[in-house]
Short mmCIF file of C-alpha atoms and ligand atoms in Angstrom, two decimals:
data_model
loop_
_atom_site.label_atom_id
_atom_site.label_comp_id
_atom_site.label_asym_id
_atom_site.label_seq_id
_atom_site.Cartn_x
_atom_site.Cartn_y
_atom_site.Cartn_z
CA MET A 144 163.43 95.54 -27.43
CA ARG A 145 159.73 95.72 -26.57
CA TYR A 146 158.21 95.85 -23.10
CA VAL A 147 155.16 93.80 -22.22
CA SER A 148 152.74 94.02 -19.31
CA THR A 149 152.93 91.36 -16.62
CA ARG A 150 149.17 90.92 -17.07
CA GLN A 151 149.47 90.60 -20.86
CA ALA A 152 146.26 92.50 -21.54
CA SER A 153 147.96 95.62 -22.96
CA GLU A 154 149.99 96.13 -26.12
CA ALA A 155 153.77 95.91 -26.07
CA VAL A 156 155.56 99.26 -26.02
CA SER A 157 159.06 100.65 -26.48
CA ALA A 158 161.34 101.31 -23.51
CA SER A 159 160.70 105.05 -23.67
CA GLN A 160 156.95 104.47 -23.68
CA ALA A 161 157.23 102.09 -20.73
CA ILE A 162 159.14 104.78 -18.83
CA ILE A 163 156.56 107.45 -19.71
CA ARG A 164 153.61 105.30 -18.68
CA GLY A 165 155.11 103.84 -15.51
CA ILE A 166 152.33 101.29 -15.18
CA ALA A 167 150.58 99.42 -18.02
CA PRO A 168 146.92 100.26 -18.82
CA ASP A 169 145.85 96.79 -17.63
CA GLY A 170 147.36 97.48 -14.19
CA GLY A 171 150.40 95.31 -14.83
CA LEU A 172 154.08 96.25 -14.73
CA TYR A 173 156.28 96.53 -17.81
CA VAL A 174 159.00 93.93 -18.27
CA PRO A 175 161.39 93.48 -21.20
CA GLU A 176 160.15 90.84 -23.62
CA SER A 177 163.52 89.10 -23.37
CA ILE A 178 166.46 89.53 -21.04
CA PRO A 179 169.71 90.62 -22.71
CA ALA A 180 172.67 88.28 -22.18
CA VAL A 181 176.23 89.34 -21.42
CA ASP A 182 179.49 87.39 -21.60
CA THR A 183 182.81 87.49 -19.77
CA ALA A 184 184.23 89.97 -22.28
CA PHE A 185 181.45 92.40 -21.32
CA LEU A 186 182.24 91.97 -17.62
CA LEU A 187 185.97 92.43 -18.22
CA ALA A 188 185.30 95.60 -20.16
CA LEU A 189 183.11 96.90 -17.30
CA CYS A 190 185.96 96.30 -14.86
CA ASP A 191 187.99 98.98 -16.64
CA MET A 192 185.25 101.59 -16.39
CA ASP A 193 184.19 104.03 -13.69
CA TYR A 194 180.72 103.75 -12.17
CA ARG A 195 179.09 106.14 -14.63
CA ASP A 196 180.25 104.26 -17.70
CA ARG A 197 179.40 100.90 -16.15
CA ALA A 198 175.88 102.16 -15.54
CA ALA A 199 175.58 103.52 -19.08
CA ALA A 200 176.80 100.22 -20.54
CA VAL A 201 174.26 98.17 -18.58
CA LEU A 202 171.41 100.61 -19.31
CA GLY A 203 172.23 100.48 -23.00
CA LEU A 204 171.33 96.80 -23.10
CA TYR A 205 167.77 97.63 -22.05
CA LEU A 206 167.21 101.04 -23.62
CA GLU A 207 167.93 100.55 -27.29
CA GLU A 208 166.34 103.82 -28.37
CA PHE A 209 169.03 105.72 -26.46
CA THR A 210 172.47 106.13 -27.99
CA ALA A 211 175.55 105.24 -25.98
CA GLU A 212 176.55 108.93 -25.88
CA GLU A 213 173.10 109.91 -24.66
CA LEU A 214 173.26 107.40 -21.82
CA ARG A 215 176.81 108.30 -20.88
CA ALA A 216 175.78 111.96 -20.69
CA ILE A 217 172.85 111.02 -18.44
CA THR A 218 174.89 108.88 -16.05
CA ALA A 219 177.77 111.38 -15.99
CA VAL A 220 175.39 114.01 -14.58
CA GLY A 221 173.29 111.56 -12.56
CA TYR A 222 176.29 110.07 -10.75
CA GLY A 223 178.44 113.19 -10.74
CA GLY A 224 179.17 115.86 -8.17
CA ASN A 225 175.77 115.21 -6.58
CA PHE A 226 177.38 112.11 -5.00
CA ASP A 227 179.87 112.52 -2.17
CA ASP A 228 181.95 109.57 -3.41
CA PRO A 229 183.50 109.65 -6.89
CA HIS A 230 182.70 105.95 -7.32
CA ALA A 231 178.97 106.55 -6.55
CA ALA A 232 178.48 103.00 -5.23
CA PRO A 233 181.66 102.01 -3.35
CA LEU A 234 182.26 98.59 -1.79
CA HIS A 235 183.39 98.39 1.81
CA GLN A 236 184.98 95.08 2.75
CA LEU A 237 183.77 94.01 6.20
CA ASP A 238 185.62 90.69 6.48
CA GLY A 239 187.01 88.01 4.16
CA ASP A 240 183.61 86.87 2.93
CA THR A 241 181.45 89.93 3.35
CA ALA A 242 181.43 93.25 1.54
CA VAL A 243 178.97 96.09 1.99
CA LEU A 244 177.80 97.90 -1.13
CA GLU A 245 177.10 101.47 -0.07
CA LEU A 246 174.26 102.87 -2.11
CA TRP A 247 173.64 106.02 -0.11
CA HIS A 248 176.28 108.49 -1.28
CA GLY A 249 173.76 110.51 -3.31
CA PRO A 250 171.94 113.76 -2.47
CA THR A 251 169.31 112.22 -0.15
CA CYS A 252 171.55 109.65 1.57
CA ALA A 253 169.46 106.61 0.56
CA PHE A 254 169.78 104.06 -2.22
CA LYS A 255 166.78 105.49 -4.06
CA ASP A 256 169.15 108.13 -5.44
CA MET A 257 170.89 105.43 -7.50
CA ALA A 258 167.75 105.25 -9.64
CA LEU A 259 166.20 108.65 -9.13
CA GLN A 260 169.18 110.76 -10.11
CA VAL A 261 168.96 109.09 -13.50
CA MET A 262 165.30 108.25 -14.05
CA PRO A 263 163.99 111.85 -14.46
CA ARG A 264 166.59 112.37 -17.18
CA LEU A 265 165.52 109.14 -18.86
CA LEU A 266 161.92 110.31 -18.61
CA THR A 267 162.45 113.74 -20.15
CA ALA A 268 164.47 112.18 -22.98
CA SER A 269 161.66 109.64 -23.47
CA LEU A 270 159.08 112.44 -23.65
CA ARG A 271 161.13 114.15 -26.38
CA LYS A 272 161.49 110.90 -28.31
CA ASN A 273 157.72 110.45 -28.29
CA GLY A 274 156.82 114.04 -29.15
CA GLU A 275 154.89 114.43 -25.89
CA GLN A 276 153.69 118.00 -25.31
CA ARG A 277 151.81 117.54 -22.04
CA THR A 278 153.35 117.96 -18.61
CA ALA A 279 154.37 114.70 -16.96
CA SER A 280 152.83 114.65 -13.50
CA ILE A 281 154.68 112.31 -11.22
CA LEU A 282 152.68 110.81 -8.36
CA VAL A 283 154.66 109.05 -5.67
CA ALA A 284 153.65 107.03 -2.64
CA THR A 285 156.61 106.76 -0.33
CA SER A 286 157.55 104.82 2.75
CA GLY A 287 160.09 107.55 3.40
CA ASP A 288 163.11 107.52 1.17
CA THR A 289 161.60 107.39 -2.32
CA GLY A 290 159.69 110.61 -1.73
CA LYS A 291 162.71 112.71 -0.99
CA ALA A 292 164.80 111.06 -3.67
CA ALA A 293 162.07 111.62 -6.28
CA LEU A 294 161.60 115.25 -5.21
CA GLU A 295 165.35 115.85 -5.49
CA GLY A 296 165.49 114.07 -8.85
CA PHE A 297 162.55 115.91 -10.41
CA LYS A 298 163.04 119.29 -8.76
CA ASP A 299 162.69 121.98 -11.46
CA VAL A 300 163.02 119.45 -14.31
CA PRO A 301 161.22 121.15 -17.23
CA GLY A 302 158.04 119.45 -18.44
CA THR A 303 157.40 117.72 -15.11
CA ARG A 304 155.52 118.25 -11.87
CA ILE A 305 155.81 115.99 -8.87
CA MET A 306 153.50 115.25 -5.94
CA VAL A 307 154.55 113.01 -3.06
CA PHE A 308 152.26 111.27 -0.56
CA TYR A 309 153.79 109.88 2.62
CA PRO A 310 152.13 108.01 5.51
CA ARG A 311 151.56 110.53 8.28
CA ASP A 312 152.60 108.09 10.99
CA GLY A 313 155.13 106.01 9.09
CA VAL A 314 158.29 108.01 8.40
CA SER A 315 161.14 109.14 10.61
CA GLN A 316 161.33 112.77 11.69
CA MET A 317 164.41 113.16 9.54
CA GLN A 318 162.67 111.72 6.50
CA ARG A 319 159.69 114.01 7.06
CA LEU A 320 161.87 117.09 7.42
CA GLN A 321 163.77 116.21 4.26
CA MET A 322 160.50 116.16 2.33
CA VAL A 323 158.54 119.04 3.84
CA THR A 324 161.47 121.43 3.33
CA GLN A 325 161.90 120.43 -0.33
CA GLU A 326 162.76 123.28 -2.66
CA GLY A 327 161.63 123.66 -6.26
CA GLU A 328 158.74 125.27 -8.15
CA ASN A 329 157.16 122.07 -9.50
CA VAL A 330 156.90 120.06 -6.26
CA ASN A 331 154.22 119.26 -3.68
CA VAL A 332 154.24 117.06 -0.56
CA VAL A 333 151.18 115.82 1.37
CA ALA A 334 150.83 113.45 4.32
CA VAL A 335 148.17 110.72 4.17
CA GLU A 336 146.34 109.33 7.15
CA GLY A 337 147.38 105.68 7.54
CA ASN A 338 150.41 103.58 6.64
CA PHE A 339 152.45 103.14 3.46
CA ASP A 340 150.05 100.61 1.97
CA ASP A 341 147.20 103.13 2.36
CA ALA A 342 149.22 105.74 0.50
CA GLN A 343 150.30 103.28 -2.19
CA THR A 344 146.77 101.94 -2.69
CA GLY A 345 145.49 105.52 -2.97
CA VAL A 346 148.01 106.35 -5.67
CA LYS A 347 147.28 103.12 -7.56
CA ARG A 348 143.55 103.97 -7.55
CA ILE A 349 144.25 107.40 -9.01
CA PHE A 350 146.33 105.82 -11.76
CA ALA A 351 143.51 103.39 -12.57
CA ASP A 352 140.82 106.11 -12.79
CA ARG A 353 140.24 106.84 -16.50
CA GLU A 354 137.83 109.73 -15.93
CA PHE A 355 140.38 111.41 -13.75
CA ALA A 356 143.02 110.95 -16.44
CA ALA A 357 140.71 112.42 -19.08
CA ALA A 358 140.09 115.49 -16.94
CA LEU A 359 143.81 116.00 -16.47
CA ASP A 360 144.45 115.50 -20.17
CA GLU A 361 142.14 118.42 -20.97
CA ARG A 362 144.32 120.58 -18.80
CA GLY A 363 147.54 119.40 -20.45
CA TYR A 364 148.71 116.89 -17.86
CA PHE A 365 149.22 113.16 -17.75
CA LEU A 366 150.12 110.98 -14.80
CA SER A 367 153.31 109.00 -14.48
CA SER A 368 155.03 107.18 -11.68
CA ALA A 369 158.46 107.36 -10.10
CA ASN A 370 157.73 104.44 -7.78
CA SER A 371 159.87 101.37 -8.18
CA ILE A 372 157.19 99.92 -10.45
CA ASN A 373 158.56 102.19 -13.22
CA TRP A 374 161.05 100.39 -15.44
CA GLY A 375 163.10 103.59 -15.50
CA ARG A 376 163.68 103.06 -11.78
CA LEU A 377 164.52 99.41 -12.00
CA ALA A 378 166.96 99.46 -14.90
CA PRO A 379 169.56 101.76 -13.26
CA GLN A 380 169.55 99.49 -10.20
CA ILE A 381 170.75 96.51 -12.22
CA ALA A 382 174.01 98.35 -12.84
CA TYR A 383 175.27 98.38 -9.26
CA TYR A 384 175.19 94.59 -9.02
CA PHE A 385 177.53 94.51 -12.01
CA SER A 386 179.68 97.23 -10.55
CA ALA A 387 180.00 95.49 -7.18
CA TYR A 388 180.98 92.26 -8.87
CA CYS A 389 183.65 94.02 -10.93
CA ASP A 390 185.04 95.66 -7.81
CA LEU A 391 185.28 92.28 -6.06
CA VAL A 392 187.16 90.86 -9.05
CA LEU A 393 189.46 93.88 -9.19
CA ALA A 394 190.18 93.55 -5.47
CA GLY A 395 191.07 89.89 -5.97
CA ARG A 396 188.25 88.79 -3.66
CA VAL A 397 186.62 86.55 -6.26
CA GLN A 398 187.76 85.00 -9.55
CA MET A 399 185.94 86.18 -12.65
CA GLY A 400 183.05 83.74 -13.08
CA GLU A 401 182.85 82.71 -9.41
CA LYS A 402 179.39 83.16 -7.96
CA VAL A 403 178.62 85.76 -5.33
CA ASP A 404 175.53 85.94 -3.12
CA PHE A 405 173.75 89.23 -2.54
CA CYS A 406 171.82 90.00 0.63
CA VAL A 407 169.24 92.74 0.16
CA PRO A 408 167.11 94.61 2.73
CA THR A 409 163.79 94.39 0.94
CA GLY A 410 160.53 96.30 0.89
CA ASN A 411 158.84 96.70 -2.46
CA PHE A 412 161.11 94.03 -4.01
CA GLY A 413 162.64 96.46 -6.52
CA ASP A 414 166.22 96.42 -5.29
CA ILE A 415 166.48 92.63 -5.06
CA LEU A 416 164.65 92.11 -8.36
CA ALA A 417 167.34 94.18 -10.09
CA GLY A 418 169.81 91.60 -8.76
CA TRP A 419 167.70 88.82 -10.22
CA TYR A 420 167.81 90.51 -13.64
CA ALA A 421 171.59 90.89 -13.32
CA GLY A 422 171.86 87.15 -12.68
CA ARG A 423 169.59 86.28 -15.59
CA MET A 424 171.75 88.44 -17.84
CA GLY A 425 174.77 86.33 -16.98
CA LEU A 426 176.37 88.06 -14.01
CA PRO A 427 177.58 85.26 -11.68
CA VAL A 428 174.93 85.88 -9.02
CA GLY A 429 174.61 83.06 -6.50
CA ARG A 430 171.72 83.34 -4.10
CA LEU A 431 169.61 86.39 -3.51
CA ILE A 432 168.94 86.67 0.19
CA CYS A 433 165.74 88.58 0.79
CA ALA A 434 165.99 90.26 4.20
CA SER A 435 162.87 91.58 5.92
CA ASN A 436 161.96 93.11 9.26
CA ALA A 437 158.96 92.00 11.34
CA ASN A 438 156.79 92.60 8.25
CA ASN A 439 157.99 89.24 7.03
CA VAL A 440 155.44 88.53 4.33
CA LEU A 441 158.23 87.79 1.81
CA THR A 442 160.05 85.43 4.17
CA ASP A 443 156.89 83.36 4.42
CA PHE A 444 156.25 83.60 0.69
CA ILE A 445 159.70 82.35 -0.26
CA ALA A 446 159.48 79.50 2.24
CA GLY A 447 155.94 78.36 1.47
CA GLY A 448 154.74 79.85 -1.82
CA VAL A 449 151.81 81.61 -0.15
CA TYR A 450 151.69 85.38 -0.27
CA ASP A 451 149.46 86.50 2.58
CA LYS A 452 149.19 90.13 3.57
CA ASN A 453 146.47 89.39 6.15
CA ARG A 454 148.66 89.98 9.16
CA PRO A 455 149.38 92.80 11.57
CA PHE A 456 151.32 95.70 10.12
CA HIS A 457 154.39 96.51 12.24
CA GLN A 458 156.03 99.88 12.50
CA THR A 459 159.68 99.02 12.85
CA SER A 460 163.01 100.78 13.16
CA SER A 461 163.55 100.11 9.43
CA PRO A 462 160.48 101.98 8.11
CA SER A 463 161.43 101.83 4.42
CA MET A 464 160.79 98.09 4.63
CA ASP A 465 157.46 98.36 6.44
CA ILE A 466 155.53 97.02 3.49
CA LEU A 467 152.98 94.24 3.16
CA VAL A 468 152.40 94.45 -0.58
CA SER A 469 155.68 94.19 -2.49
CA SER A 470 154.66 95.39 -5.93
CA ASN A 471 157.71 94.27 -7.87
CA LEU A 472 157.19 90.65 -6.94
CA GLU A 473 154.65 90.63 -9.77
CA ARG A 474 157.51 91.02 -12.24
CA LEU A 475 159.36 88.00 -10.86
CA LEU A 476 156.22 85.87 -10.94
CA TYR A 477 155.57 86.81 -14.54
CA CYS A 478 159.13 86.10 -15.61
CA LEU A 479 159.10 82.72 -13.87
CA CYS A 480 155.68 81.50 -15.05
CA GLY A 481 155.40 83.40 -18.36
CA SER A 482 151.65 83.67 -18.10
CA GLY A 483 149.95 87.05 -17.78
CA GLU A 484 146.70 85.28 -17.13
CA GLN A 485 148.15 83.44 -14.14
CA VAL A 486 149.68 86.65 -12.78
CA ARG A 487 146.37 88.47 -13.20
CA GLY A 488 144.74 85.67 -11.22
CA PHE A 489 147.22 86.07 -8.36
CA MET A 490 146.78 89.83 -8.29
CA ASP A 491 142.99 89.54 -8.37
CA GLN A 492 143.15 87.15 -5.42
CA LEU A 493 145.48 89.55 -3.64
CA SER A 494 143.03 92.44 -3.94
CA ALA A 495 139.98 90.30 -3.17
CA ALA A 496 141.26 88.07 -0.36
CA GLY A 497 144.67 89.52 0.49
CA ARG A 498 146.43 86.29 -0.38
CA TYR A 499 147.41 83.91 -3.16
CA ASP A 500 149.17 80.59 -3.43
CA VAL A 501 151.54 80.14 -6.38
CA GLY A 502 151.61 76.37 -6.08
CA PRO A 503 154.58 73.98 -5.85
CA ASP A 504 156.17 74.52 -9.29
CA LEU A 505 156.38 78.28 -9.08
CA ARG A 506 157.41 78.07 -5.43
CA ARG A 507 160.34 75.84 -6.36
CA ALA A 508 161.29 78.18 -9.20
CA VAL A 509 161.44 81.07 -6.69
CA GLN A 510 163.45 78.98 -4.23
CA GLU A 511 166.05 78.13 -6.87
CA GLN A 512 167.58 81.54 -6.37
CA PHE A 513 165.90 83.24 -3.43
CA VAL A 514 166.33 82.65 0.28
CA GLY A 515 164.26 84.65 2.76
CA GLY A 516 164.90 85.68 6.33
CA TYR A 517 163.81 88.33 8.79
CA CYS A 518 164.76 89.80 12.12
CA THR A 519 163.17 91.81 14.90
CA ASP A 520 163.99 95.38 15.87
CA GLU A 521 165.86 94.04 18.86
CA GLN A 522 168.04 91.79 16.72
CA CYS A 523 168.61 94.67 14.32
CA ALA A 524 169.81 96.86 17.20
CA GLU A 525 172.14 94.09 18.43
CA GLN A 526 173.56 93.87 14.93
CA ILE A 527 174.23 97.62 14.74
CA ALA A 528 176.12 97.39 18.02
CA ALA A 529 178.05 94.29 16.87
CA LEU A 530 179.08 95.85 13.56
CA TRP A 531 180.35 98.93 15.36
CA ARG A 532 182.11 96.93 18.07
CA GLU A 533 183.66 94.24 15.88
CA HIS A 534 184.29 96.08 12.62
CA GLY A 535 184.13 99.79 13.50
CA TYR A 536 181.42 99.96 10.87
CA LEU A 537 178.38 102.16 11.35
CA ALA A 538 175.27 100.74 9.66
CA ASP A 539 171.74 102.07 9.46
CA THR A 540 168.79 99.94 10.55
CA HIS A 541 167.94 98.62 7.06
CA THR A 542 171.48 97.53 6.37
CA ALA A 543 171.67 95.97 9.82
CA VAL A 544 168.56 93.89 9.12
CA ALA A 545 170.33 92.44 6.08
CA CYS A 546 173.55 91.82 8.03
CA ARG A 547 171.62 90.02 10.75
CA VAL A 548 169.68 87.85 8.33
CA LEU A 549 172.95 86.91 6.62
CA LYS A 550 174.57 86.11 9.94
CA ASP A 551 171.68 83.83 10.94
CA LEU A 552 171.74 82.08 7.56
CA ARG A 553 175.47 81.44 7.85
CA ALA A 554 175.02 80.14 11.39
CA ARG A 555 172.32 77.72 10.16
CA GLU A 556 174.48 76.53 7.27
CA GLY A 557 177.70 76.42 9.26
CA ALA A 558 179.59 77.98 6.34
CA ALA A 559 180.07 81.34 4.69
CA ARG A 560 180.01 81.99 0.97
CA PRO A 561 181.17 85.31 -0.50
CA CYS A 562 178.34 87.76 -0.09
CA VAL A 563 177.66 91.40 -0.83
CA VAL A 564 175.25 93.11 1.56
CA LEU A 565 173.44 96.03 0.00
CA SER A 566 173.56 99.03 2.29
CA THR A 567 170.57 101.19 1.55
CA ALA A 568 170.74 104.25 3.80
CA SER A 569 173.17 106.43 5.67
CA PRO A 570 173.03 105.69 9.42
CA PHE A 571 172.62 109.43 9.97
CA LYS A 572 169.15 109.25 8.46
CA PHE A 573 168.03 106.99 11.30
CA GLY A 574 169.92 108.59 14.15
CA ALA A 575 167.43 107.77 16.91
CA ALA A 576 167.45 104.01 16.32
CA VAL A 577 171.18 103.87 15.65
CA LEU A 578 172.08 105.83 18.79
CA ALA A 579 169.76 103.69 20.90
CA ALA A 580 171.37 100.55 19.46
CA LEU A 581 174.80 101.88 20.42
CA GLY A 582 173.55 102.42 23.97
CA VAL A 583 173.58 106.22 23.81
CA VAL A 584 170.80 107.75 25.88
CA THR A 585 169.65 111.13 24.57
CA ASP A 586 166.78 113.62 24.81
CA GLU A 587 167.53 115.05 21.40
CA THR A 588 165.13 114.70 18.46
CA GLY A 589 165.30 115.18 14.70
CA PRO A 590 168.43 116.70 13.14
CA ALA A 591 170.16 117.09 16.52
CA LEU A 592 170.35 113.29 16.65
CA ALA A 593 172.62 113.27 13.61
CA GLU A 594 174.94 115.71 15.39
CA GLU A 595 174.94 113.49 18.43
CA LEU A 596 175.73 110.42 16.36
CA ALA A 597 178.60 112.31 14.74
CA ALA A 598 179.95 113.30 18.14
CA PHE A 599 179.74 109.72 19.43
CA THR A 600 181.29 108.00 16.40
CA GLY A 601 183.65 110.69 15.15
CA LEU A 602 182.10 110.36 11.68
CA PRO A 603 180.83 113.47 9.85
CA VAL A 604 177.13 114.17 9.24
CA PRO A 605 176.56 113.86 5.47
CA LYS A 606 176.17 117.30 3.90
CA PRO A 607 172.55 116.88 2.73
CA LEU A 608 171.45 116.12 6.31
CA ALA A 609 173.42 118.82 8.07
CA GLY A 610 171.43 121.98 8.74
CA LEU A 611 168.02 120.45 7.97
CA GLY A 612 166.59 121.83 11.19
CA GLU A 613 167.10 125.42 10.02
CA LYS A 614 165.34 124.96 6.69
CA LYS A 615 161.87 126.41 6.13
CA VAL A 616 158.93 123.97 6.22
CA ARG A 617 157.02 124.47 2.96
CA PHE A 618 154.48 121.63 3.15
CA ASP A 619 152.52 120.83 6.31
CA ARG A 620 149.23 119.52 4.93
CA TRP A 621 147.65 116.09 5.49
CA VAL A 622 144.63 114.38 3.92
CA ALA A 623 142.52 111.24 4.38
CA ARG A 624 143.07 108.54 1.76
CA GLU A 625 139.79 109.26 0.00
CA ASP A 626 140.80 112.89 -0.44
CA MET A 627 144.00 112.10 -2.34
CA PRO A 628 142.43 112.58 -5.82
CA ALA A 629 141.13 116.02 -4.84
CA ALA A 630 144.61 116.99 -3.63
CA VAL A 631 146.10 115.93 -6.96
CA ALA A 632 143.43 117.79 -8.95
CA GLU A 633 144.12 120.91 -6.94
CA PHE A 634 147.86 120.72 -7.51
CA LEU A 635 147.39 120.19 -11.25
CA SER A 636 144.84 122.96 -11.80
C1 PLP B 1699 163.40 101.61 -0.35
C2 PLP B 1699 164.32 101.11 0.67
C3 PLP B 1699 164.47 99.74 0.90
C4 PLP B 1699 163.65 98.70 0.16
O1 PLP B 1699 163.93 98.65 -1.21
P1 PLP B 1699 162.89 97.94 -2.19
O2 PLP B 1699 163.42 98.20 -3.57
O3 PLP B 1699 161.59 98.64 -1.96
O4 PLP B 1699 162.83 96.52 -1.83
C5 PLP B 1699 165.39 99.34 1.84
N1 PLP B 1699 166.10 100.24 2.55
C6 PLP B 1699 165.97 101.55 2.37
C7 PLP B 1699 166.77 102.49 3.19
C8 PLP B 1699 165.09 102.05 1.41
O5 PLP B 1699 164.96 103.36 1.24
#
């Protein structure tokens, strides 16, 4: 299977090459030339497997250069003892129609681990397959959770170095502490003045700078990405939609073949896009409900077909979704319209004017499967309190946004269809907002908030978050956006 660029101005490459490059030379994102199809027999077989083998089976459909044994070895380690739940992505049934898919049982307590405990291993195997001698230098722009998950995934992986940029004013204290205390010999962490989009734009510019790449090449380095634009990030995410569906069938909640909606707290559109791929492959996916916070650019896009980032940027209690440019949307647009030229046009308009209009046909194609919705911080807090009160379920702010959007949609429709809500972070990562939502008044800050939340709820602080306050801060530097290239050059010297 070959991978093509969404802007169709670069050559097609193999899966391993797409993973090594991260982004195509024409600035587009790699997508598989065709989407593999599965049948009921495949789904039934998955039902009998544990999470690791399910993931390996789904990955195998996209990564033909990897043998089944190779992939099973990768997922066995990737979803092994580093997860605090043997099933890696367990389903928690909230009520008759609603299940929560918990994607935060990995080493950094956020769903990014689902991809980033596997992707570095896919990358190093890809480097071997392509005879690459240079050091892969991973550049990451993070809105909080990706950075830590990428650092943890790449820490001391031979043949790689990793540098993470995070918005100085855009991550929680817990997220910052997780990153600046990161261990490992091949890692670096720098704050950038501005918000996530500033950091992401800065990283994209570095990737697009050919002179910069040539200078690095002379020193034995090449740049790659661990952001959700890398196909190696997206592919492992497809697996948990399959796994959740199998678990619903096994629990007798749905009949094999019956459609299930998925409600996804969305930022860069990677998580929800994986669900779209799963549906295209033949998993009975009903609607994909795209849940946003006050940065509701996707809600408006799905409703009206106009993507317009010219709007105030809000810092919300769900910071991993504080995004105005959702990079992975480009993949959906390409798959729906099939024209790299058209996609290039949209992206050119986005960088020139900050907006584009996909027109009625493409808008309808998006609306066939996607529904958008958003909620405010206040509504999110109400939802956290309601989930705790009514179900004894503790949700983080991102998950609560999705639950609230689903609740509002069901109220509008006056009916409930079976739905899986993707839960993307441990509530202990966002202790301040969660405690406030539960009505607990506290003077504590940082890691002490997790302890306080544990005391209030009787639930344990996840191991990776306990004791963060005592760890040594290794990285306390910040730069302006225009100084990001110099920081990279210094790290890779
Ligand atoms: C990254 C992240 C999201 C958004 O996922 P996308 O793939 O960027 O849409 C939502 N919630 C949490 C906790 C995250 O870390």
